């Protein structure tokens, strides 16, 4: 018998079938499995880091579990779990020009994960069987056709990976942007005997106006007037005398379209004056034809209002935040790793980079990653929240994916699975749409609190703080003190503190200190009924800091709910100080002589709950809105409900109520009846506790089965939370900026202080910042000094 040690063939693959079969003589049949159609095969990246088949050395797929590892983690797995048979996968991208040798499996690809490209590309996949620890002895799988292990290798090679199958199934969720509302004037009444308009050569109908650009057509009577002038650059304005707005004020004909923006496809800049918004008009072609205009023959010649505004914002806000035009020095190494945008994921990337400014997250989820991942079966890594967090934070912290040239080809990480498991079950974060960074920060903090065992450490302790709420009953003069947990200090933008930046008051600034003072100022609560006197004379309330955390996250509430329930962004410059002192806002508790009101068993703002229920929302929905928009006002809570209207669980009982429901017993016989329909016992019990009747429970499951929360396997242990406290003086160490007009579109970037230098994290781009745009930020992270 030939000793395996004597046949080490170096880097060159074995070419002899007999030699290959000789090497397999001592491989036990229990060391590998043959995958079937239900097997999940992971081969896109290492289970424990972001090494891909394109990296040097490729990946090693365990033939027992079908999970993939880089060489480093493969060696750990082999030594710890006794795995010794692996399929090595090495991939490279090539143009489709030549036919390759038969042992190379080829697959057509467009863009290869990076997205669409015009160039036809192919991926060459090379598969070799290796037996640990002799990794240099590689057996091409085409030599194994006569051995059972060859069947396993061939099926792994020809099966679509589990990661890619999930991406394909979720691809329909990819979307970024905002939909215009259809105008209420779809069936607009147009005048009889309308004028017949030419297809081009228009000018403003006002005799004293000679404008032939920025012209709007009134769809009621065919009048053509110029629009308003707009700033389109530094000191540059578009031409316009606002004659169409004046015409609307005179005639009250509401619907207009900007001539020059009309495309044959029906896309155009349509505005409704009485709806005060840009709108969609499905009958635009019909309305234009009324004046002899043939939409199918019209060509776009001007930018729309939105395009002009976006151009202006991009030239200012986008350019400032991304520091366009600056020759920025790229940086590499630990804590300087970029995160690839995997589809409107910049809000996730920015939040993660900001948290890396906090040692607790770096140490507990990053440096402690091997301990966390050792406790997780590799087959469960892709669905494990602690595992994906450890994988991401460690890969960002260790610098393995941030190498200087010439070794920078594989820089950056793609947290596809992290995004999936952290967002799973959430109506917004489970999609590929752009989201609000502050809301995601809270969501991520909650996931860490509920899924990362406290035995590894409490990463959130550095951000967690208590606020003290003092309420004064106007009727009796009695007071009530309550405390609530917070992770973000929300600051309103006081309109009384706005300072014009330019003479025309088109942009304003506000001192951050004024926003802080406004957050801690006293506010009136209408409709408060005194539990002492029974009179409804209102109350006064204010918040203060009960504890000062190590790191304080501040949100400047740039997004405001308008009267039309549309969220709009306040484009103001915040005058930021690098060092702030919140000591004057520390709560001092009950004072001598104060008489206390009885305590309420609630942590929600009843004022906002009452206002929401008066709008017609259920109390369950209202309370959830308040709890999920901590620190926000009625507008924020209303926006949250409006976004969640399609969630079938919106009006369900609160978690505390569900806990009492879970203690209720259900009929085992009824559970079995529902299980016979294909539901799990957990789903059956959940539905029966909601509906009581088995038929109603079955109907509910058929309609809402997907919304049943995951079954809790481990008992919830109520561990006392840590609230650190100290000085109220802080210095700025990171901030997240948003570019765009809505939290659900646009772009986020993060600036962070690393080794006394401001670093710009713009997705996968990481560079030294020359002019950090602190005045434009949405979230500010301060460190206690």
XYZ file of C-alpha atoms in Angstrom:
785
model
C 0.000 0.000 0.000
C 1.322 3.427 -0.939
C 1.667 5.806 2.010
C -0.267 9.027 1.537
C 2.708 11.009 2.773
C 4.829 9.772 -0.130
C 2.527 11.081 -2.818
C 2.481 14.781 -1.964
C 2.451 16.346 -5.431
C 3.072 19.958 -4.427
C 0.987 22.651 -6.100
C 0.435 20.688 -9.317
C -2.843 18.732 -9.382
C -2.714 14.958 -9.670
C -3.243 13.785 -13.233
C -3.298 10.001 -12.758
C -6.603 8.227 -11.992
C -4.896 5.282 -10.308
C -2.953 7.582 -8.012
C -6.089 9.503 -7.163
C -7.971 6.323 -6.223
C -4.978 5.153 -4.177
C -5.197 8.320 -2.096
C -8.872 7.606 -1.366
C -8.355 4.077 -0.063
C -8.172 5.183 3.553
C -11.051 7.691 3.371
C -13.875 6.347 5.490
C -17.325 6.398 3.913
C -18.614 8.272 6.988
C -16.295 11.183 6.190
C -18.511 12.445 3.376
C -22.138 12.586 2.286
C -23.812 12.735 -1.093
C -26.109 15.785 -1.274
C -29.708 15.400 -2.395
C -32.134 17.941 -3.844
C -32.960 19.262 -0.371
C -29.346 19.771 0.707
C -28.117 23.324 1.230
C -24.678 23.768 -0.284
C -22.694 26.810 0.809
C -19.909 27.825 -1.546
C -20.021 31.611 -1.964
C -17.977 32.646 1.070
C -16.397 31.309 4.242
C -18.891 30.664 7.024
C -16.737 32.603 9.498
C -15.304 35.450 7.371
C -15.754 37.048 3.948
C -13.206 35.066 1.963
C -14.700 34.049 -1.391
C -13.718 31.520 -4.078
C -12.003 34.424 -5.890
C -9.539 34.985 -3.042
C -6.120 33.291 -3.262
C -6.556 29.675 -2.192
C -10.315 29.814 -2.708
C -12.711 27.986 -0.402
C -12.825 24.513 1.115
C -16.256 22.861 1.159
C -16.743 20.215 3.815
C -18.047 17.048 2.143
C -19.926 16.121 5.295
C -21.823 19.328 6.022
C -21.514 21.184 2.654
C -20.307 24.307 4.464
C -17.410 26.398 3.107
C -14.323 27.795 4.816
C -11.196 29.731 3.994
C -7.988 27.802 4.632
C -7.524 29.347 8.085
C -10.989 28.435 9.325
C -10.921 25.093 7.500
C -7.850 24.087 9.503
C -9.620 25.081 12.729
C -12.697 23.067 11.739
C -10.639 20.021 10.753
C -8.723 19.988 14.019
C -11.677 20.770 16.271
C -14.410 18.685 14.635
C -12.412 15.958 12.945
C -13.397 16.784 9.354
C -10.755 15.769 6.843
C -12.318 15.590 3.352
C -12.891 18.889 1.539
C -13.675 20.089 -1.954
C -11.493 23.064 -2.841
C -13.185 25.664 -5.053
C -11.118 28.286 -6.864
C -12.894 30.774 -9.126
C -11.808 33.467 -11.531
C -13.576 35.732 -13.988
C -12.726 35.617 -17.667
C -14.040 37.003 -20.929
C -15.890 34.416 -22.993
C -13.180 33.885 -25.593
C -11.646 30.411 -25.388
C -12.696 26.906 -24.459
C -11.108 25.733 -21.238
C -9.974 22.253 -20.105
C -12.713 19.862 -19.116
C -12.014 19.842 -15.357
C -12.947 23.497 -15.190
C -16.660 24.136 -14.735
C -17.859 27.322 -16.431
C -20.914 29.412 -15.607
C -22.177 32.451 -17.482
C -22.387 35.560 -15.322
C -23.362 39.194 -15.801
C -21.504 41.486 -13.460
C -20.676 38.672 -10.988
C -22.362 40.040 -7.852
C -21.254 43.585 -8.649
C -24.266 44.100 -10.887
C -24.959 44.395 -14.594
C -22.163 45.018 -17.052
C -22.202 45.073 -20.828
C -19.217 42.798 -21.163
C -19.986 39.101 -21.428
C -18.140 37.383 -18.592
C -17.739 33.834 -17.476
C -16.614 32.373 -14.206
C -14.172 29.500 -14.271
C -14.691 27.219 -11.291
C -11.932 24.738 -10.522
C -12.770 21.947 -8.078
C -10.191 19.731 -6.373
C -10.644 17.092 -3.695
C -8.202 17.530 -0.795
C -7.632 15.432 2.287
C -6.537 17.258 5.417
C -3.741 17.854 6.365
C -2.150 17.195 2.919
C -3.764 20.219 1.281
C -1.124 20.508 -1.438
C -2.215 17.148 -2.822
C -5.129 18.181 -5.020
C -7.265 15.728 -6.980
C -9.264 17.143 -9.941
C -12.848 15.901 -9.610
C -12.944 14.608 -13.196
C -10.625 11.787 -12.020
C -13.186 10.593 -9.453
C -16.080 9.492 -11.693
C -15.578 5.824 -10.760
C -15.619 6.506 -7.006
C -18.748 7.294 -4.903
C -17.082 10.445 -3.581
C -17.020 11.665 -7.171
C -20.822 11.756 -7.181
C -20.792 13.997 -4.104
C -18.208 16.323 -5.676
C -20.091 16.540 -8.952
C -23.392 17.416 -7.268
C -21.737 20.118 -5.168
C -20.077 21.553 -8.278
C -23.267 21.640 -10.354
C -25.733 22.759 -7.656
C -26.605 26.430 -7.188
C -25.347 27.643 -3.821
C -27.746 28.231 -0.952
C -26.582 31.837 -0.717
C -27.367 32.545 -4.368
C -30.767 30.855 -4.168
C -31.697 33.185 -1.295
C -30.507 36.218 -3.279
C -32.579 35.193 -6.282
C -35.668 34.670 -4.138
C -35.266 38.105 -2.542
C -34.273 39.968 -5.699
C -37.809 41.226 -6.267
C -37.492 43.309 -3.083
C -34.730 45.483 -4.507
C -36.080 49.021 -4.787
C -34.930 52.468 -3.928
C -36.887 55.646 -4.301
C -40.270 57.128 -3.659
C -43.512 56.710 -5.570
C -45.494 59.778 -6.562
C -49.123 59.771 -5.538
C -51.685 59.664 -8.320
C -53.378 63.053 -8.562
C -56.989 63.425 -7.488
C -57.519 65.255 -10.796
C -57.198 62.127 -12.942
C -60.597 62.948 -14.459
C -59.851 66.652 -14.826
C -62.607 68.691 -16.475
C -61.028 70.541 -19.400
C -62.529 73.535 -21.230
C -64.563 73.168 -24.383
C -63.139 74.515 -27.674
C -59.529 74.381 -26.449
C -56.654 76.069 -28.280
C -54.544 73.858 -30.564
C -50.957 74.134 -29.421
C -47.800 73.614 -31.481
C -45.475 70.682 -30.700
C -42.581 73.044 -29.966
C -41.545 76.707 -29.963
C -43.593 77.689 -26.887
C -43.197 80.915 -24.902
C -44.824 82.380 -21.821
C -48.292 83.817 -22.552
C -47.654 86.889 -20.395
C -46.973 89.774 -22.795
C -44.206 91.271 -20.702
C -42.403 87.906 -20.360
C -40.141 86.620 -23.105
C -39.187 83.279 -21.505
C -39.090 80.215 -23.745
C -37.805 77.848 -21.058
C -39.115 76.629 -17.700
C -42.617 76.718 -19.177
C -45.682 75.006 -17.709
C -48.895 74.023 -19.461
C -52.162 74.349 -17.547
C -54.107 71.184 -18.358
C -57.496 72.808 -17.775
C -57.420 75.568 -20.407
C -54.079 75.246 -22.230
C -52.483 78.408 -20.805
C -48.678 78.458 -20.892
C -46.825 80.306 -18.183
C -43.270 80.283 -16.811
C -42.407 78.673 -13.487
C -40.457 79.994 -10.521
C -36.741 80.644 -10.534
C -34.608 78.034 -8.782
C -31.046 77.920 -7.503
C -29.200 75.379 -9.659
C -25.666 76.053 -8.463
C -23.450 78.398 -6.496
C -24.919 81.806 -7.324
C -26.691 80.418 -10.401
C -30.461 80.498 -10.879
C -32.777 79.101 -13.523
C -34.911 81.689 -15.318
C -38.512 82.065 -14.187
C -40.997 84.721 -13.095
C -43.497 82.456 -11.309
C -46.294 83.409 -13.733
C -47.991 79.981 -13.588
C -48.367 80.195 -9.804
C -49.931 83.647 -10.234
C -52.239 82.213 -12.891
C -53.394 79.458 -10.501
C -54.130 82.029 -7.801
C -56.291 83.870 -10.313
C -58.081 80.960 -12.052
C -57.728 78.112 -9.536
C -56.969 75.597 -12.315
C -54.749 73.194 -10.332
C -53.013 70.703 -12.637
C -49.962 71.704 -14.699
C -47.203 69.912 -16.603
C -43.738 71.213 -17.398
C -43.262 71.435 -21.156
C -39.892 70.048 -22.171
C -39.995 67.274 -19.560
C -42.642 65.172 -21.347
C -41.382 61.858 -22.709
C -43.153 59.526 -25.094
C -43.330 56.953 -22.294
C -45.566 59.270 -20.273
C -42.927 60.388 -17.784
C -43.231 64.103 -17.104
C -43.016 66.741 -14.384
C -46.671 67.142 -13.294
C -47.620 69.384 -10.380
C -50.910 69.889 -8.569
C -51.243 73.260 -6.833
C -54.122 72.331 -4.540
C -52.400 69.066 -3.591
C -49.139 71.018 -3.143
C -46.991 68.233 -4.547
C -45.543 66.625 -7.652
C -48.031 63.969 -8.753
C -48.510 61.138 -11.225
C -51.123 61.629 -13.945
C -52.172 58.357 -15.655
C -54.354 60.358 -18.104
C -51.613 62.738 -19.192
C -51.700 61.551 -22.811
C -55.462 62.194 -22.976
C -55.128 65.614 -21.331
C -52.387 66.652 -23.758
C -54.331 65.408 -26.783
C -57.123 67.827 -25.783
C -54.786 70.608 -26.975
C -53.483 68.761 -30.032
C -50.252 67.622 -28.370
C -49.160 64.094 -29.267
C -47.313 62.654 -26.294
C -45.807 59.774 -28.321
C -43.993 62.304 -30.509
C -42.650 64.509 -27.688
C -38.993 64.478 -26.688
C -37.578 65.540 -23.364
C -35.513 68.741 -23.616
C -35.454 70.101 -20.026
C -34.790 68.809 -16.548
C -37.725 68.335 -14.216
C -38.091 70.292 -10.993
C -37.014 67.237 -9.009
C -33.951 66.793 -11.208
C -32.977 70.430 -10.697
C -33.429 70.111 -6.943
C -31.466 66.881 -6.872
C -28.698 68.472 -8.918
C -28.535 71.333 -6.456
C -28.587 69.011 -3.441
C -25.938 66.801 -4.979
C -23.705 69.733 -5.802
C -23.986 70.937 -2.208
C -25.051 68.223 0.200
C -23.773 65.185 -1.703
C -20.525 66.839 -2.682
C -19.876 68.096 0.845
C -20.704 64.827 2.595
C -18.696 62.702 0.168
C -16.006 65.402 -0.163
C -16.156 65.309 -3.958
C -13.392 67.192 -5.687
C -10.939 66.450 -2.905
C -7.932 64.251 -3.558
C -8.463 61.985 -0.572
C -5.811 59.606 0.711
C -7.060 56.023 0.851
C -6.295 54.237 4.128
C -6.042 50.564 5.046
C -5.756 48.260 8.018
C -7.788 47.315 11.128
C -10.942 49.404 11.611
C -10.470 50.867 8.107
C -12.324 48.186 6.160
C -14.976 49.244 3.661
C -18.437 47.675 3.442
C -19.725 47.055 -0.062
C -23.166 48.464 -0.838
C -25.306 45.404 -1.609
C -28.364 47.376 -2.679
C -29.510 50.460 -0.758
C -27.528 49.264 2.264
C -25.541 52.448 2.963
C -27.676 53.071 6.074
C -26.514 49.721 7.492
C -22.885 50.342 6.505
C -22.821 53.767 8.145
C -24.351 52.559 11.415
C -21.861 49.687 11.668
C -18.872 51.957 10.986
C -20.071 54.386 13.659
C -20.426 51.587 16.220
C -16.831 50.553 15.523
C -15.856 53.801 17.264
C -17.053 52.168 20.501
C -14.560 49.679 22.039
C -17.350 47.557 23.561
C -18.634 46.534 20.118
C -15.113 45.958 18.770
C -14.091 43.813 21.736
C -17.289 41.857 22.429
C -18.425 41.230 18.856
C -15.073 41.577 17.064
C -12.122 40.369 19.104
C -14.350 37.910 20.958
C -15.675 36.503 17.669
C -13.799 33.157 17.842
C -15.462 32.380 21.177
C -18.911 33.266 19.826
C -18.461 31.326 16.592
C -17.002 28.276 18.344
C -20.356 27.891 20.105
C -22.255 27.831 16.793
C -22.483 24.841 14.489
C -21.167 25.867 11.041
C -24.418 24.651 9.471
C -26.282 27.193 11.617
C -23.969 30.161 11.011
C -25.994 31.570 8.141
C -29.103 31.846 10.310
C -27.392 32.878 13.539
C -27.636 36.531 14.574
C -24.693 36.300 17.048
C -22.693 34.422 14.422
C -23.289 36.966 11.674
C -22.531 39.846 14.030
C -19.284 38.223 15.125
C -18.379 37.501 11.504
C -18.968 41.102 10.395
C -17.439 42.948 13.344
C -14.327 40.732 13.428
C -13.774 41.039 9.660
C -14.031 44.833 9.890
C -11.795 45.071 12.937
C -8.934 42.740 12.015
C -7.883 44.406 8.748
C -7.792 41.168 6.719
C -10.053 42.744 4.110
C -8.307 46.127 4.009
C -4.915 45.632 2.402
C -2.778 48.288 0.664
C -1.747 47.844 -2.971
C -0.821 45.552 -4.614
C -2.816 43.221 -2.323
C -6.026 45.267 -2.361
C -7.934 43.306 -5.011
C -10.169 41.650 -2.436
C -10.734 44.552 -0.058
C -14.149 45.202 1.477
C -16.809 42.872 2.805
C -20.351 42.129 1.596
C -22.625 41.526 4.622
C -25.439 39.926 2.621
C -26.331 37.299 5.214
C -25.912 39.754 8.092
C -28.490 42.009 6.495
C -30.847 39.084 5.969
C -30.793 37.591 9.476
C -30.809 40.921 11.335
C -33.715 42.190 9.218
C -35.650 38.911 9.161
C -39.304 39.391 10.021
C -39.096 43.203 10.010
C -41.456 44.817 7.522
C -38.810 47.367 6.449
C -35.359 45.979 7.209
C -36.143 42.655 5.520
C -36.370 44.494 2.174
C -33.667 45.941 -0.075
C -35.083 49.461 0.176
C -33.311 52.419 1.692
C -34.239 52.957 5.354
C -33.744 55.406 8.199
C -30.329 55.006 9.858
C -31.575 55.975 13.328
C -34.390 53.430 13.188
C -31.940 50.755 12.051
C -29.554 51.630 14.888
C -32.326 51.012 17.417
C -33.295 47.789 15.649
C -29.702 46.547 15.679
C -29.291 47.413 19.356
C -32.454 45.449 20.113
C -31.183 42.424 18.160
C -27.897 42.502 20.071
C -29.761 42.737 23.385
C -32.080 39.827 22.642
C -29.822 37.468 20.674
C -26.224 37.886 21.858
C -25.880 36.006 25.185
C -24.902 38.276 28.037
C -22.131 35.792 28.864
C -20.140 37.291 25.978
C -20.584 40.797 27.396
C -23.064 43.643 27.059
C -21.960 45.611 23.995
C -24.898 47.994 24.288
C -23.926 49.085 27.807
C -21.700 51.823 26.402
C -24.716 53.544 24.754
C -27.489 52.739 27.229
C -28.700 55.514 29.501
C -31.683 56.505 31.605
C -33.795 59.578 31.131
C -35.798 61.101 33.945
C -39.261 62.406 33.033
C -40.775 65.014 35.364
C -44.508 65.698 34.998
C -46.314 68.491 36.844
C -50.092 68.306 37.230
C -51.412 71.819 36.529
C -54.515 71.184 38.623
C -52.981 69.949 41.871
C -49.336 70.939 41.552
C -48.338 67.355 42.317
C -45.414 65.866 40.377
C -44.479 62.466 39.022
C -40.978 61.220 38.280
C -40.436 58.278 35.942
C -37.371 56.828 34.266
C -37.069 55.308 30.827
C -34.273 53.506 29.013
C -32.767 55.180 25.963
C -29.943 54.689 23.459
C -30.414 57.819 21.358
C -30.904 61.403 22.515
C -33.353 62.940 20.019
C -32.985 66.676 19.470
C -35.661 68.800 17.809
C -34.693 71.698 15.556
C -36.288 74.774 17.161
C -37.604 77.000 14.392
C -37.148 80.049 16.604
C -33.387 79.425 16.563
C -32.984 79.253 12.776
C -30.423 81.701 11.412
C -30.468 82.605 7.666
C -27.256 81.562 5.925
C -27.865 83.767 2.878
C -29.701 87.014 2.217
C -32.618 85.277 0.523
C -33.137 82.926 3.483
C -33.027 79.841 1.277
C -30.907 77.945 3.783
C -30.648 78.216 7.557
C -28.318 77.217 10.345
C -28.979 76.351 13.979
C -26.565 75.899 16.913
C -26.503 72.352 18.284
C -26.600 73.835 21.782
C -30.024 75.342 20.981
C -31.277 71.929 19.856
C -30.037 70.424 23.125
C -31.771 73.096 25.190
C -35.001 72.538 23.233
C -34.888 68.791 23.945
C -34.733 69.402 27.690
C -37.222 72.271 27.761
C -40.637 72.007 29.322
C -43.670 71.204 27.132
C -47.409 71.355 27.767
C -49.656 68.290 27.703
C -53.204 69.108 26.749
C -56.055 66.981 28.021
C -54.277 65.618 31.096
C -56.789 64.739 33.810
C -55.535 65.098 37.340
C -55.732 61.869 39.371
C -55.872 64.116 42.451
C -58.637 66.598 41.591
C -60.275 64.932 38.613
C -59.972 68.183 36.638
C -58.681 68.260 33.065
C -56.381 71.249 33.122
C -53.340 69.727 31.454
C -49.815 69.170 32.664
C -46.205 70.196 32.040
C -43.459 67.723 31.270
C -39.701 67.776 30.742
C -36.884 65.259 30.462
C -33.414 65.203 31.980
C -30.473 62.814 32.065
C -30.624 60.292 34.884
C -27.317 58.736 33.757
C -24.589 59.769 31.343
C -23.385 56.852 29.138
C -19.800 56.299 28.008
C -20.881 57.139 24.458
C -23.842 59.361 23.624
C -25.627 59.013 20.296
C -27.480 62.182 19.308
C -30.104 62.388 16.574
C -30.881 65.758 15.039
C -34.504 65.430 13.936
C -34.098 66.727 10.398
C -37.087 64.756 9.130
C -40.409 66.390 9.903
C -43.974 65.241 9.233
C -45.862 67.789 7.160
C -49.549 68.611 7.338
C -50.048 66.214 4.412
C -48.434 63.388 6.451
C -45.456 63.365 4.087
C -41.991 63.294 5.631
C -39.814 66.184 4.542
C -36.242 66.973 5.427
C -35.136 70.262 6.972
C -31.992 71.251 5.120
C -30.266 73.244 7.840
C -26.640 73.533 8.862
C -26.089 72.497 12.461
C -23.379 74.549 14.133
C -21.585 71.735 15.939
C -19.079 71.990 18.742
C -16.527 69.201 19.097
C -16.929 69.305 22.888
C -20.318 69.653 24.585
C -21.317 69.659 28.254
C -24.696 68.240 29.272
C -24.036 68.486 33.016
C -26.703 71.209 33.488
C -29.321 68.755 32.216
C -28.746 66.037 34.819
C -31.923 65.080 36.663
C -31.958 65.791 40.381
C -35.042 63.793 41.371
C -37.693 64.551 43.963
C -37.178 67.869 45.721
C -38.104 68.734 49.310
C -41.715 69.785 49.619
C -42.856 68.179 46.349
C -46.000 66.066 46.540
C -46.028 63.042 44.263
C -48.706 61.822 41.892
C -49.477 58.106 41.900
C -47.260 56.187 39.487
C -48.626 54.821 36.227
C -47.720 51.344 35.045
C -46.668 52.510 31.573
C -43.609 53.763 29.745
C -45.386 55.222 26.739
C -46.313 58.840 26.146
C -50.071 58.725 26.692
C -50.463 62.105 25.041
C -49.266 60.724 21.718
C -51.221 57.477 22.204
C -54.429 59.433 22.718
C -53.807 61.593 19.661
C -53.181 58.510 17.512
C -56.306 56.719 18.690
C -58.302 59.876 17.984
C -57.156 59.520 14.363
C -58.793 56.094 14.218
C -55.816 53.823 14.929
C -56.178 51.023 17.486
C -54.566 51.402 20.885
C -52.279 48.421 20.205
C -51.037 50.087 17.010
C -50.669 53.454 18.754
C -48.651 52.028 21.653
C -46.417 50.093 19.248
C -45.822 53.285 17.268
C -44.756 55.185 20.388
C -42.527 52.342 21.581
C -40.876 51.990 18.166
C -40.231 55.710 17.739
C -38.731 56.474 21.127
C -37.872 60.105 21.508
C -39.908 61.168 18.495
C -43.048 63.257 18.344
C -46.556 62.630 17.010
C -45.315 63.031 13.433
C -42.726 60.293 13.815
C -45.234 57.921 15.411
C -47.814 58.643 12.691
C -45.262 58.000 9.957
C -44.332 54.689 11.603
C -47.962 53.514 11.616
C -48.495 54.571 8.008
C -45.468 52.542 6.939
C -46.686 49.516 8.914
C -50.249 49.492 7.602
C -49.575 46.365 5.541
C -48.245 44.473 8.554
C -50.941 41.950 9.592
C -49.653 42.004 13.192
C -49.949 45.794 13.583
C -53.108 45.560 15.711
C -52.077 42.402 17.562
C -51.543 42.485 21.335
C -48.279 43.862 22.665
C -45.445 41.504 23.628
C -46.362 41.820 27.312
C -49.888 40.782 26.476
C -48.581 37.992 24.272
C -46.535 36.715 27.198
C -49.713 36.202 29.202
C -51.298 34.600 26.145
C -48.374 32.202 25.884
C -49.090 30.972 29.386
C -52.588 29.964 28.369
C -53.178 26.302 27.624
C -54.585 25.218 24.264
C -56.240 21.974 23.281
C -53.788 19.341 22.086
C -56.493 17.910 19.857
C -57.030 21.276 18.143
C -53.277 21.677 17.686
C -53.173 18.271 15.958
C -56.016 19.295 13.658
C -54.068 22.355 12.501
C -50.846 20.365 12.152
C -52.689 18.083 9.718
C -53.112 21.138 7.471
C -49.318 21.467 7.277
C -48.728 24.023 10.034
C -46.117 23.549 12.743
C -47.207 22.948 16.363
C -45.810 26.378 17.248
C -47.893 28.082 14.536
C -50.966 26.129 15.622
C -50.613 27.110 19.286
C -49.974 30.745 18.377
C -53.104 30.933 16.208
C -55.311 29.169 18.764
C -54.304 31.647 21.438
C -55.350 34.445 19.113
C -58.588 33.034 17.726
C -59.684 30.350 20.260
C -61.841 28.541 17.663
C -59.955 25.987 15.541
C -61.705 27.009 12.294
C -60.984 30.690 12.867
C -57.387 29.808 13.785
C -56.981 27.834 10.550
C -58.335 30.726 8.491
C -56.019 33.156 10.287
C -52.996 30.933 9.576
C -53.815 30.578 5.892
C -53.859 34.380 5.624
C -51.169 35.342 8.127
C -49.030 32.263 8.784
C -45.916 34.059 7.562
C -46.235 36.620 10.371
C -46.032 34.114 13.240
C -42.952 35.068 15.284
C -40.128 32.583 15.650
C -40.423 30.090 18.462
C -38.271 30.976 21.426
C -36.040 28.002 22.103
C -34.119 29.384 25.055
C -35.850 30.787 28.133
C -35.578 34.544 28.484
C -33.452 35.464 31.487
C -34.151 38.875 32.958
C -30.571 40.053 33.533
C -30.147 43.402 35.298
C -29.065 46.020 32.778
C -25.926 48.033 33.243
C -26.208 51.818 33.272
C -22.808 53.450 33.273
C -22.562 56.962 34.601
C -20.011 59.709 34.862
C -19.212 63.161 33.586
C -21.675 64.898 31.271
C -18.890 66.331 29.145
C -18.417 64.765 25.693
C -16.266 65.064 22.558
C -17.311 64.185 18.998
C -15.863 60.930 17.624
C -18.180 60.009 14.724
C -21.171 61.223 12.742
C -23.506 59.886 10.045
C -24.693 62.181 7.258
C -27.692 61.744 4.996
C -27.947 63.112 1.451
C -31.373 63.403 -0.105
C -34.844 64.630 0.771
C -36.258 61.523 2.486
C -34.913 58.968 4.988
C -36.121 56.272 2.576
C -34.025 57.426 -0.360
C -30.721 59.178 -0.901
C -27.407 58.081 0.589
C -25.665 57.774 3.981
C -21.964 58.097 4.779
C -20.066 57.939 8.053
C -17.130 60.006 9.297
C -15.193 58.635 12.257
C -12.195 59.780 14.272
C -9.474 57.122 14.005
C -5.997 57.771 15.460
C -6.711 61.517 15.619
C -7.688 61.649 11.922
C -11.169 62.009 10.512
C -11.865 59.090 8.177
C -14.635 59.046 5.562
C -16.468 55.708 5.216
C -18.459 55.873 1.994
C -19.502 52.214 1.603
C -16.382 50.379 0.351
C -14.411 53.635 -0.029
C -12.315 54.519 3.027
C -10.164 57.646 2.983
C -8.758 60.437 5.139
C -11.262 63.293 5.352
C -10.047 66.790 4.576
C -13.215 68.730 5.385
C -15.561 66.653 7.564
C -19.064 68.132 6.997
C -20.124 68.121 10.629
C -22.865 70.691 10.009
C -24.815 68.312 7.736
C -24.944 65.229 9.960
C -28.051 63.370 11.059
C -26.537 61.283 13.876
C -23.650 62.384 16.100
C -21.666 60.032 18.349
C -19.939 61.640 21.334
C -17.462 60.060 23.766
C -17.378 61.051 27.416
C -14.238 62.914 28.459
